[in-house]
Coordinates of N, CA and C and ligand atoms in Angstrom, one line a residue:
X1 N -55.3 -71.0 29.8 CA -54.0 -70.5 30.0 C -53.2 -71.4 30.9
X2 N -52.0 -71.6 30.7 CA -51.2 -72.5 31.5 C -50.9 -71.8 32.9
X3 N -51.2 -72.5 34.0 CA -51.0 -71.9 35.3 C -49.5 -71.7 35.6
X4 N -49.3 -70.6 36.4 CA -48.0 -70.4 36.9 C -47.6 -71.3 38.1
X5 N -46.5 -71.9 38.0 CA -46.1 -72.9 39.1 C -45.5 -72.1 40.3
X6 N -46.1 -72.3 41.4 CA -45.8 -71.5 42.6 C -45.1 -72.4 43.7
X7 N -44.0 -71.9 44.3 CA -43.4 -72.5 45.5 C -43.7 -71.5 46.7
X8 N -44.2 -72.1 47.8 CA -44.4 -71.3 49.0 C -43.4 -71.6 50.0
X9 N -42.7 -70.6 50.5 CA -41.7 -70.8 51.6 C -42.3 -70.4 52.9
X10 N -42.1 -71.3 53.9 CA -42.7 -71.2 55.2 C -41.6 -71.4 56.3
X11 N -42.0 -71.0 57.5 CA -41.1 -71.3 58.7 C -41.9 -71.9 59.9
X12 N -43.2 -71.7 59.9 CA -44.0 -72.0 61.1 C -45.3 -72.6 60.9
X13 N -46.3 -71.9 61.5 CA -47.7 -72.5 61.5 C -48.3 -72.6 60.2
X14 N -48.1 -71.6 59.3 CA -48.6 -71.7 58.0 C -50.0 -71.4 57.8
X15 N -50.5 -70.4 58.6 CA -51.9 -70.0 58.3 C -52.0 -69.3 57.0
X16 N -51.0 -68.5 56.6 CA -51.0 -67.9 55.3 C -50.9 -68.9 54.1
X17 N -50.1 -69.9 54.3 CA -50.1 -71.0 53.4 C -51.5 -71.6 53.2
X18 N -52.2 -71.8 54.4 CA -53.5 -72.4 54.3 C -54.5 -71.5 53.5
X19 N -54.3 -70.2 53.7 CA -55.2 -69.2 53.0 C -54.9 -69.4 51.5
X20 N -53.7 -69.6 51.1 CA -53.4 -69.8 49.7 C -53.9 -71.1 49.2
X21 N -53.8 -72.2 49.9 CA -54.3 -73.5 49.5 C -55.8 -73.4 49.4
X22 N -56.5 -72.7 50.3 CA -58.0 -72.6 50.3 C -58.4 -71.7 49.1
X23 N -57.6 -70.7 48.8 CA -57.9 -69.8 47.7 C -57.8 -70.6 46.4
X24 N -56.8 -71.4 46.3 CA -56.7 -72.2 45.1 C -57.9 -73.2 44.9
X25 N -58.2 -73.8 46.0 CA -59.4 -74.7 45.9 C -60.7 -74.0 45.5
X26 N -60.8 -72.8 46.0 CA -62.1 -72.0 45.7 C -62.0 -71.3 44.4
X27 N -60.8 -71.3 43.7 CA -60.7 -70.6 42.5 C -60.4 -69.1 42.6
X28 N -60.1 -68.6 43.8 CA -59.7 -67.2 43.9 C -58.3 -67.1 43.4
X29 N -57.5 -68.1 43.6 CA -56.2 -68.2 43.0 C -56.4 -69.2 41.8
X30 N -56.5 -68.6 40.6 CA -56.9 -69.5 39.5 C -55.8 -69.5 38.4
X31 N -54.9 -68.5 38.5 CA -53.8 -68.4 37.5 C -52.5 -69.1 37.9
X32 N -52.5 -69.6 39.2 CA -51.4 -70.2 39.7 C -51.7 -71.5 40.4
X33 N -50.7 -72.4 40.5 CA -50.8 -73.7 41.1 C -49.7 -73.9 42.1
X34 N -50.0 -74.2 43.3 CA -48.9 -74.4 44.3 C -48.4 -75.8 44.1
X35 N -47.1 -75.9 43.7 CA -46.5 -77.2 43.4 C -45.5 -77.6 44.5
X36 N -45.1 -76.7 45.4 CA -44.1 -77.1 46.3 C -44.2 -76.2 47.5
X37 N -44.0 -76.7 48.7 CA -43.8 -75.9 50.0 C -42.4 -76.2 50.5
X38 N -41.7 -75.1 50.8 CA -40.3 -75.3 51.3 C -40.3 -74.7 52.7
X39 N -39.9 -75.5 53.7 CA -39.8 -75.1 55.1 C -38.3 -75.0 55.5
X40 N -37.9 -73.9 56.2 CA -36.6 -73.9 56.6 C -36.5 -74.3 58.1
X41 N -37.6 -74.8 58.6 CA -37.5 -75.4 60.0 C -38.1 -76.8 60.0
X42 N -37.5 -77.6 60.7 CA -38.0 -79.0 60.8 C -39.3 -79.1 61.6
X43 N -40.2 -79.9 61.1 CA -41.5 -80.2 61.8 C -42.4 -79.0 61.8
X44 N -42.3 -78.0 60.9 CA -43.2 -76.9 60.8 C -44.6 -77.4 60.5
X45 N -45.6 -76.9 61.3 CA -47.0 -77.3 61.0 C -47.4 -77.0 59.6
X46 N -46.8 -76.0 59.0 CA -47.1 -75.7 57.6 C -47.0 -76.9 56.7
X47 N -46.0 -77.8 57.0 CA -45.7 -79.0 56.2 C -46.9 -79.9 56.2
X48 N -47.5 -80.0 57.4 CA -48.7 -80.8 57.6 C -49.9 -80.3 56.7
X49 N -50.0 -79.0 56.7 CA -51.0 -78.4 55.9 C -50.8 -78.7 54.4
X50 N -49.5 -78.7 54.0 CA -49.2 -79.0 52.6 C -49.6 -80.4 52.3
X51 N -49.2 -81.3 53.2 CA -49.5 -82.8 53.0 C -51.0 -83.0 52.9
X52 N -51.8 -82.3 53.8 CA -53.2 -82.5 53.8 C -53.8 -82.0 52.5
X53 N -53.2 -81.1 51.8 CA -53.7 -80.6 50.5 C -53.1 -81.3 49.4
X54 N -52.3 -82.3 49.6 CA -51.7 -83.1 48.6 C -50.6 -82.4 47.8
X55 N -49.9 -81.4 48.5 CA -48.8 -80.7 47.9 C -47.5 -81.2 48.5
X56 N -46.5 -81.4 47.7 CA -45.2 -81.8 48.2 C -44.6 -80.8 49.1
X57 N -43.9 -81.2 50.2 CA -43.2 -80.3 51.1 C -41.8 -80.8 51.3
X58 N -40.9 -79.9 51.4 CA -39.5 -80.3 51.7 C -38.9 -79.4 52.8
X59 N -38.0 -79.9 53.5 CA -37.3 -79.1 54.6 C -35.9 -78.9 54.2
X60 N -35.4 -77.6 54.2 CA -34.0 -77.3 54.0 C -33.6 -76.3 55.1
X61 N -32.7 -76.8 56.0 CA -32.3 -75.9 57.1 C -31.0 -75.2 56.8
X62 N -30.9 -74.0 57.2 CA -29.6 -73.2 57.0 C -28.5 -74.0 57.7
X63 N -28.8 -74.5 58.9 CA -27.8 -75.1 59.7 C -27.2 -76.4 59.0
X64 N -28.1 -77.2 58.5 CA -27.6 -78.4 57.9 C -26.9 -78.2 56.6
X65 N -27.2 -77.0 56.0 CA -26.5 -76.7 54.7 C -25.1 -76.1 55.0
X66 N -24.9 -75.5 56.2 CA -23.6 -75.0 56.5 C -23.4 -73.6 56.2
X67 N -24.0 -73.0 55.2 CA -23.8 -71.6 54.8 C -25.1 -71.1 54.1
X68 N -25.3 -69.8 54.1 CA -26.5 -69.3 53.4 C -26.4 -69.6 51.9
X69 N -25.2 -69.6 51.4 CA -25.0 -69.9 49.9 C -25.5 -71.3 49.6
X70 N -25.0 -72.2 50.5 CA -25.4 -73.6 50.2 C -26.9 -73.9 50.5
X71 N -27.4 -73.1 51.4 CA -28.9 -73.2 51.7 C -29.7 -72.7 50.5
X72 N -29.3 -71.6 50.0 CA -30.0 -71.1 48.8 C -29.8 -72.0 47.6
X73 N -28.6 -72.6 47.5 CA -28.4 -73.5 46.3 C -29.2 -74.7 46.4
X74 N -29.4 -75.2 47.6 CA -30.2 -76.4 47.8 C -31.7 -76.1 47.4
X75 N -32.1 -75.0 47.9 CA -33.5 -74.5 47.6 C -33.7 -74.4 46.1
X76 N -32.7 -73.8 45.5 CA -32.8 -73.5 44.0 C -32.9 -74.8 43.3
X77 N -32.2 -75.9 43.8 CA -32.3 -77.2 43.1 C -33.8 -77.7 43.2
X78 N -34.4 -77.5 44.3 CA -35.8 -78.0 44.4 C -36.7 -77.2 43.5
X79 N -36.4 -75.9 43.4 CA -37.3 -75.0 42.6 C -37.2 -75.4 41.1
X80 N -36.0 -75.8 40.7 CA -35.8 -76.2 39.4 C -36.5 -77.6 39.1
X81 N -36.3 -78.5 40.1 CA -36.9 -79.8 40.0 C -38.4 -79.7 39.8
X82 N -39.1 -78.8 40.5 CA -40.5 -78.6 40.5 C -41.0 -77.6 39.4
X83 N -40.0 -77.0 38.7 CA -40.4 -76.0 37.7 C -41.1 -74.8 38.2
X84 N -40.7 -74.4 39.4 CA -41.3 -73.2 40.0 C -41.0 -71.9 39.2
X85 N -42.0 -71.1 39.0 CA -41.9 -69.8 38.3 C -42.1 -68.6 39.2
X86 N -42.6 -68.9 40.4 CA -42.9 -67.8 41.3 C -42.8 -68.3 42.7
X87 N -42.4 -67.4 43.6 CA -42.2 -67.8 45.0 C -43.0 -66.9 45.9
X88 N -43.7 -67.5 46.9 CA -44.4 -66.7 47.9 C -43.8 -67.0 49.2
X89 N -43.4 -65.9 49.9 CA -42.9 -66.0 51.3 C -44.0 -65.8 52.2
X90 N -44.4 -66.9 52.9 CA -45.6 -66.9 53.7 C -45.2 -67.2 55.2
X91 N -44.6 -66.1 55.9 CA -44.1 -66.4 57.2 C -42.8 -67.1 57.1
X92 N -42.0 -66.7 56.1 CA -40.6 -67.3 56.0 C -39.6 -66.4 56.6
X93 N -38.9 -66.9 57.6 CA -38.1 -66.0 58.5 C -36.6 -66.0 58.2
X94 N -36.2 -66.5 57.0 CA -34.8 -66.4 56.6 C -34.7 -65.2 55.7
X95 N -33.6 -64.4 55.8 CA -33.5 -63.3 54.8 C -32.7 -63.8 53.6
X96 N -33.3 -63.8 52.4 CA -32.6 -64.3 51.2 C -31.6 -63.2 50.7
X97 N -30.5 -63.7 50.2 CA -29.5 -62.7 49.8 C -29.8 -62.2 48.3
X98 N -29.0 -61.2 48.0 CA -29.2 -60.6 46.6 C -28.9 -61.6 45.5
X99 N -27.9 -62.5 45.8 CA -27.6 -63.6 44.8 C -28.8 -64.4 44.4
X100 N -29.7 -64.6 45.5 CA -30.9 -65.4 45.2 C -32.0 -64.5 44.6
X101 N -32.3 -63.4 45.3 CA -33.4 -62.5 44.8 C -33.3 -62.0 43.4
X102 N -32.0 -61.7 43.0 CA -31.8 -61.1 41.7 C -32.2 -62.2 40.6
X103 N -32.2 -63.4 41.0 CA -32.6 -64.5 40.0 C -34.1 -64.5 39.8
X104 N -34.8 -63.8 40.6 CA -36.3 -63.9 40.6 C -36.9 -62.5 40.6
X105 N -36.6 -61.6 39.6 CA -37.1 -60.2 39.7 C -38.6 -60.2 39.5
X106 N -39.3 -59.5 40.4 CA -40.8 -59.4 40.4 C -41.4 -60.8 40.4
X107 N -40.7 -61.7 40.9 CA -41.3 -63.1 41.0 C -41.3 -63.7 42.4
X108 N -40.9 -62.9 43.3 CA -41.0 -63.3 44.8 C -41.9 -62.2 45.5
X109 N -42.9 -62.7 46.2 CA -43.7 -61.8 47.0 C -43.7 -62.2 48.4
X110 N -43.8 -61.2 49.3 CA -43.8 -61.5 50.8 C -45.0 -60.8 51.5
X111 N -45.5 -61.4 52.5 CA -46.5 -60.8 53.3 C -45.8 -60.3 54.6
X112 N -46.1 -59.0 55.0 CA -45.5 -58.5 56.2 C -46.7 -58.0 57.1
X113 N -46.7 -58.3 58.4 CA -47.8 -58.0 59.2 C -47.8 -56.5 59.8
X114 N -47.6 -55.5 58.9 CA -47.7 -54.1 59.3 C -47.8 -53.3 58.0
X115 N -48.0 -52.0 58.2 CA -48.1 -51.1 57.0 C -46.7 -50.6 56.8
X116 N -46.0 -51.2 55.8 CA -44.7 -50.8 55.4 C -44.8 -49.3 55.0
X117 N -43.9 -48.4 55.3 CA -42.6 -48.6 56.0 C -42.6 -48.6 57.5
X118 N -43.7 -48.8 58.1 CA -43.7 -48.9 59.6 C -43.3 -50.3 60.0
X119 N -42.6 -50.4 61.1 CA -42.4 -51.7 61.8 C -41.9 -52.8 60.9
X120 N -40.9 -52.5 60.1 CA -40.4 -53.5 59.2 C -38.9 -53.5 59.1
X121 N -38.3 -54.4 58.3 CA -36.9 -54.5 58.2 C -36.3 -55.6 59.0
X122 N -35.0 -55.7 59.0 CA -34.3 -56.8 59.7 C -34.8 -56.9 61.2
X123 N -35.0 -58.1 61.6 CA -35.4 -58.3 63.0 C -36.9 -58.1 63.3
X124 N -37.6 -57.6 62.3 CA -39.0 -57.3 62.6 C -39.9 -58.4 61.9
X125 N -40.2 -59.4 62.7 CA -41.0 -60.5 62.2 C -42.0 -61.0 63.3
X126 N -43.0 -61.6 62.8 CA -44.0 -62.3 63.8 C -44.5 -61.3 64.9
X127 N -44.5 -61.8 66.1 CA -45.1 -61.0 67.2 C -44.3 -59.8 67.5
X128 N -43.0 -59.8 67.1 CA -42.2 -58.6 67.4 C -42.7 -57.3 66.7
X129 N -43.3 -57.6 65.5 CA -43.9 -56.4 64.8 C -45.1 -55.8 65.6
X130 N -45.9 -56.7 66.1 CA -47.1 -56.2 66.8 C -46.7 -55.6 68.2
X131 N -45.7 -56.2 68.8 CA -45.2 -55.6 70.1 C -44.7 -54.2 69.8
X132 N -44.0 -54.0 68.7 CA -43.5 -52.6 68.4 C -44.6 -51.7 68.0
X133 N -45.6 -52.2 67.3 CA -46.8 -51.3 67.0 C -47.5 -50.9 68.3
X134 N -47.7 -51.8 69.2 CA -48.4 -51.5 70.4 C -47.5 -50.5 71.3
X135 N -46.2 -50.8 71.3 CA -45.3 -49.9 72.1 C -45.4 -48.5 71.6
X136 N -45.5 -48.3 70.3 CA -45.5 -47.0 69.7 C -46.9 -46.3 69.9
X137 N -47.9 -47.1 70.1 CA -49.2 -46.6 70.4 C -50.0 -46.2 69.1
X138 N -49.6 -46.9 68.0 CA -50.4 -46.6 66.7 C -51.8 -47.0 66.9
X139 N -52.7 -46.3 66.2 CA -54.1 -46.6 66.3 C -54.6 -47.5 65.1
X140 N -53.7 -47.6 64.1 CA -54.0 -48.4 62.9 C -52.7 -49.1 62.6
X141 N -52.9 -50.4 62.3 CA -51.8 -51.2 61.7 C -52.3 -51.9 60.5
X142 N -51.8 -53.1 60.1 CA -52.3 -53.7 59.0 C -51.3 -54.7 58.4
X143 N -51.5 -54.9 57.1 CA -50.6 -55.9 56.4 C -50.2 -55.3 55.0
X144 N -49.0 -55.8 54.6 CA -48.5 -55.4 53.3 C -48.0 -56.6 52.5
X145 N -48.4 -56.6 51.2 CA -47.7 -57.6 50.3 C -46.8 -56.8 49.4
X146 N -45.6 -57.3 49.3 CA -44.6 -56.5 48.4 C -43.8 -57.5 47.7
X147 N -43.2 -57.0 46.6 CA -42.2 -57.8 45.9 C -40.9 -57.8 46.8
X148 N -40.1 -58.9 46.6 CA -38.9 -59.1 47.4 C -37.7 -58.8 46.6
X149 N -36.9 -57.9 47.1 CA -35.5 -57.7 46.6 C -34.5 -57.9 47.7
X150 N -33.3 -57.3 47.5 CA -32.2 -57.6 48.5 C -32.4 -56.8 49.8
X151 N -33.3 -55.8 49.8 CA -33.5 -55.0 51.0 C -34.7 -55.6 51.8
X152 N -34.5 -56.1 53.1 CA -35.6 -56.7 53.8 C -36.8 -55.8 53.9
X153 N -37.9 -56.3 53.4 CA -39.2 -55.5 53.3 C -39.1 -54.2 52.5
X154 N -38.1 -54.2 51.6 CA -37.9 -53.0 50.8 C -38.4 -53.0 49.4
X155 N -38.9 -54.1 48.9 CA -39.4 -54.1 47.5 C -40.7 -53.4 47.3
X156 N -41.0 -53.2 46.0 CA -42.2 -52.5 45.6 C -43.5 -53.1 46.2
X157 N -44.3 -52.2 46.7 CA -45.6 -52.6 47.4 C -46.6 -52.9 46.4
X158 N -47.3 -54.1 46.6 CA -48.4 -54.6 45.8 C -49.7 -54.2 46.3
X159 N -49.9 -54.6 47.6 CA -51.2 -54.4 48.3 C -51.0 -54.1 49.7
X160 N -51.9 -53.2 50.3 CA -51.9 -53.0 51.7 C -53.3 -52.9 52.2
X161 N -53.5 -53.3 53.5 CA -54.8 -53.1 54.1 C -54.6 -52.7 55.6
X162 N -55.4 -51.7 55.9 CA -55.3 -51.2 57.3 C -56.2 -52.0 58.2
X163 N -55.8 -52.1 59.5 CA -56.6 -52.8 60.5 C -56.5 -52.0 61.8
X164 N -57.7 -51.8 62.4 CA -57.8 -51.0 63.6 C -57.0 -51.7 64.8
X165 N -56.3 -50.8 65.6 CA -55.8 -51.3 66.8 C -56.7 -50.9 67.9
X166 N -57.1 -51.9 68.8 CA -58.1 -51.6 69.8 C -57.5 -51.5 71.2
X167 N -58.1 -50.7 72.0 CA -57.7 -50.6 73.4 C -57.6 -52.0 74.1
X168 N -56.6 -52.2 74.8 CA -56.4 -53.5 75.5 C -55.8 -54.6 74.6
X169 N -55.5 -54.3 73.4 CA -54.9 -55.3 72.5 C -53.6 -55.8 73.1
X170 N -53.4 -57.1 73.0 CA -52.1 -57.7 73.3 C -51.5 -58.0 71.9
X171 N -50.2 -58.3 71.8 CA -49.6 -58.6 70.5 C -50.3 -59.8 69.9
X172 N -50.7 -60.8 70.7 CA -51.3 -61.9 70.1 C -52.7 -61.6 69.5
X173 N -53.5 -60.8 70.2 CA -54.8 -60.4 69.8 C -54.7 -59.6 68.5
X174 N -53.8 -58.6 68.5 CA -53.6 -57.8 67.3 C -53.1 -58.6 66.1
X175 N -52.2 -59.5 66.4 CA -51.7 -60.4 65.3 C -52.9 -61.2 64.7
X176 N -53.7 -61.7 65.5 CA -54.8 -62.5 65.0 C -55.8 -61.7 64.2
X177 N -56.1 -60.4 64.7 CA -57.0 -59.5 63.9 C -56.4 -59.2 62.6
X178 N -55.1 -58.9 62.5 CA -54.5 -58.5 61.3 C -54.4 -59.7 60.3
X179 N -54.2 -60.9 60.8 CA -54.3 -62.1 60.0 C -55.7 -62.2 59.4
X180 N -56.7 -62.2 60.2 CA -58.1 -62.4 59.8 C -58.6 -61.4 58.8
X181 N -58.3 -60.1 59.2 CA -58.9 -59.0 58.4 C -58.0 -58.5 57.2
X182 N -56.7 -58.9 57.2 CA -55.9 -58.4 56.2 C -55.1 -59.6 55.5
X183 N -54.2 -60.2 56.2 CA -53.2 -61.1 55.6 C -53.9 -62.2 54.8
X184 N -54.9 -62.9 55.4 CA -55.4 -64.1 54.7 C -56.3 -63.7 53.5
X185 N -56.6 -62.4 53.3 CA -57.3 -61.9 52.2 C -56.3 -61.4 51.1
X186 N -55.4 -60.6 51.6 CA -54.5 -59.9 50.8 C -53.5 -60.8 50.0
X187 N -53.0 -61.8 50.8 CA -51.9 -62.7 50.1 C -52.5 -63.4 48.9
X188 N -53.7 -64.1 49.1 CA -54.2 -64.8 47.9 C -54.5 -63.8 46.7
X189 N -55.0 -62.6 47.0 CA -55.2 -61.6 46.0 C -54.0 -61.2 45.2
X190 N -52.9 -61.0 46.0 CA -51.6 -60.6 45.4 C -51.0 -61.8 44.6
X191 N -51.2 -63.0 45.2 CA -50.7 -64.2 44.5 C -51.4 -64.3 43.1
X192 N -52.7 -64.1 43.1 CA -53.4 -64.2 41.8 C -52.9 -63.1 40.8
X193 N -52.7 -61.9 41.3 CA -52.3 -60.8 40.4 C -50.9 -61.1 39.8
X194 N -50.0 -61.6 40.6 CA -48.6 -61.9 40.1 C -48.6 -63.2 39.2
X195 N -49.4 -64.2 39.7 CA -49.4 -65.4 38.9 C -50.0 -65.2 37.5
X196 N -51.1 -64.3 37.5 CA -51.7 -64.0 36.2 C -50.8 -63.3 35.3
X197 N -50.0 -62.3 35.8 CA -49.1 -61.5 35.0 C -48.0 -62.5 34.4
X198 N -47.5 -63.4 35.2 CA -46.5 -64.3 34.7 C -47.1 -65.3 33.7
X199 N -48.3 -65.7 33.9 CA -48.9 -66.6 32.9 C -49.1 -65.9 31.6
X200 N -49.5 -64.6 31.7 CA -49.8 -63.9 30.5 C -48.5 -63.6 29.7
X201 N -47.4 -63.3 30.5 CA -46.1 -63.1 29.8 C -45.7 -64.3 29.1
X202 N -46.0 -65.5 29.6 CA -45.6 -66.7 29.0 C -46.3 -66.9 27.6
X203 N -47.6 -66.5 27.7 CA -48.5 -66.6 26.5 C -48.2 -65.6 25.4
X204 N -47.6 -64.5 25.8 CA -47.4 -63.3 24.9 C -46.5 -63.7 23.7
Ligands
GAR1 C1 -47.6 -63.9 59.6 O1 -48.2 -62.9 60.5 C2 -46.7 -63.2 58.6 O2 -47.2 -61.9 58.2 C3 -45.4 -62.9 59.4 O3 -45.3 -64.1 60.2 C4 -46.6 -64.7 60.4 C5 -46.5 -66.1 59.9 O4 -47.7 -66.8 60.3 N1 -44.3 -62.7 58.6 C6 -43.3 -61.8 59.0 O5 -43.3 -61.3 60.1 C7 -42.2 -61.6 57.9 N2 -41.4 -60.5 58.2 P1 -48.2 -68.1 59.5 O6 -47.0 -69.1 59.6 O7 -49.3 -68.6 60.3 O8 -48.6 -67.8 58.1

């Protein structure tokens, strides 16, 4: 079966991107092929990870494009150039507009570091999510992979995994545990599920 061409969008360190690259190498992600990494921040370490894996990486910043519309148009040009059929948001911190997401129905997935609908939505990203979870005193948090639509963290849920919150956790410690026990496992699994569906649809 012809593999689904995947673009991964990143903003930072890219440990989730690494999990996807490793999963592809190990055959856990077998229905999809990562063809492009798009960073919206200059010098993101994720780009280095892409380079090390022999995957092309490009940087498109909102600031340099001048508007969200121009930013999304530039990204769309790259997606077309690389023939992308699916997008994975792996720690991508720009909120895409409906104009963009409606062009990719059930073809964009995102990883969120909490159990949606808790600690999600606009402004809830990275360590802020774990700070909020600890401030609330929850005993369980986790990660969610969901389809992306115009509502931040509002699309259909694909996979979730719970992770224990322990006494004395700092946001950094909790973040690391959720990455290790949930995110790096869940995101490749969800990527395979969606890539497989798209590949099968093409064959049908
Ligand atoms: C991850 O924890 C991811 O779930 C989170 O940012 C981190 C990126 O780390 N994403 C969000 O908060 C999106 N709302 P990474 O660059 O090492 O993959």
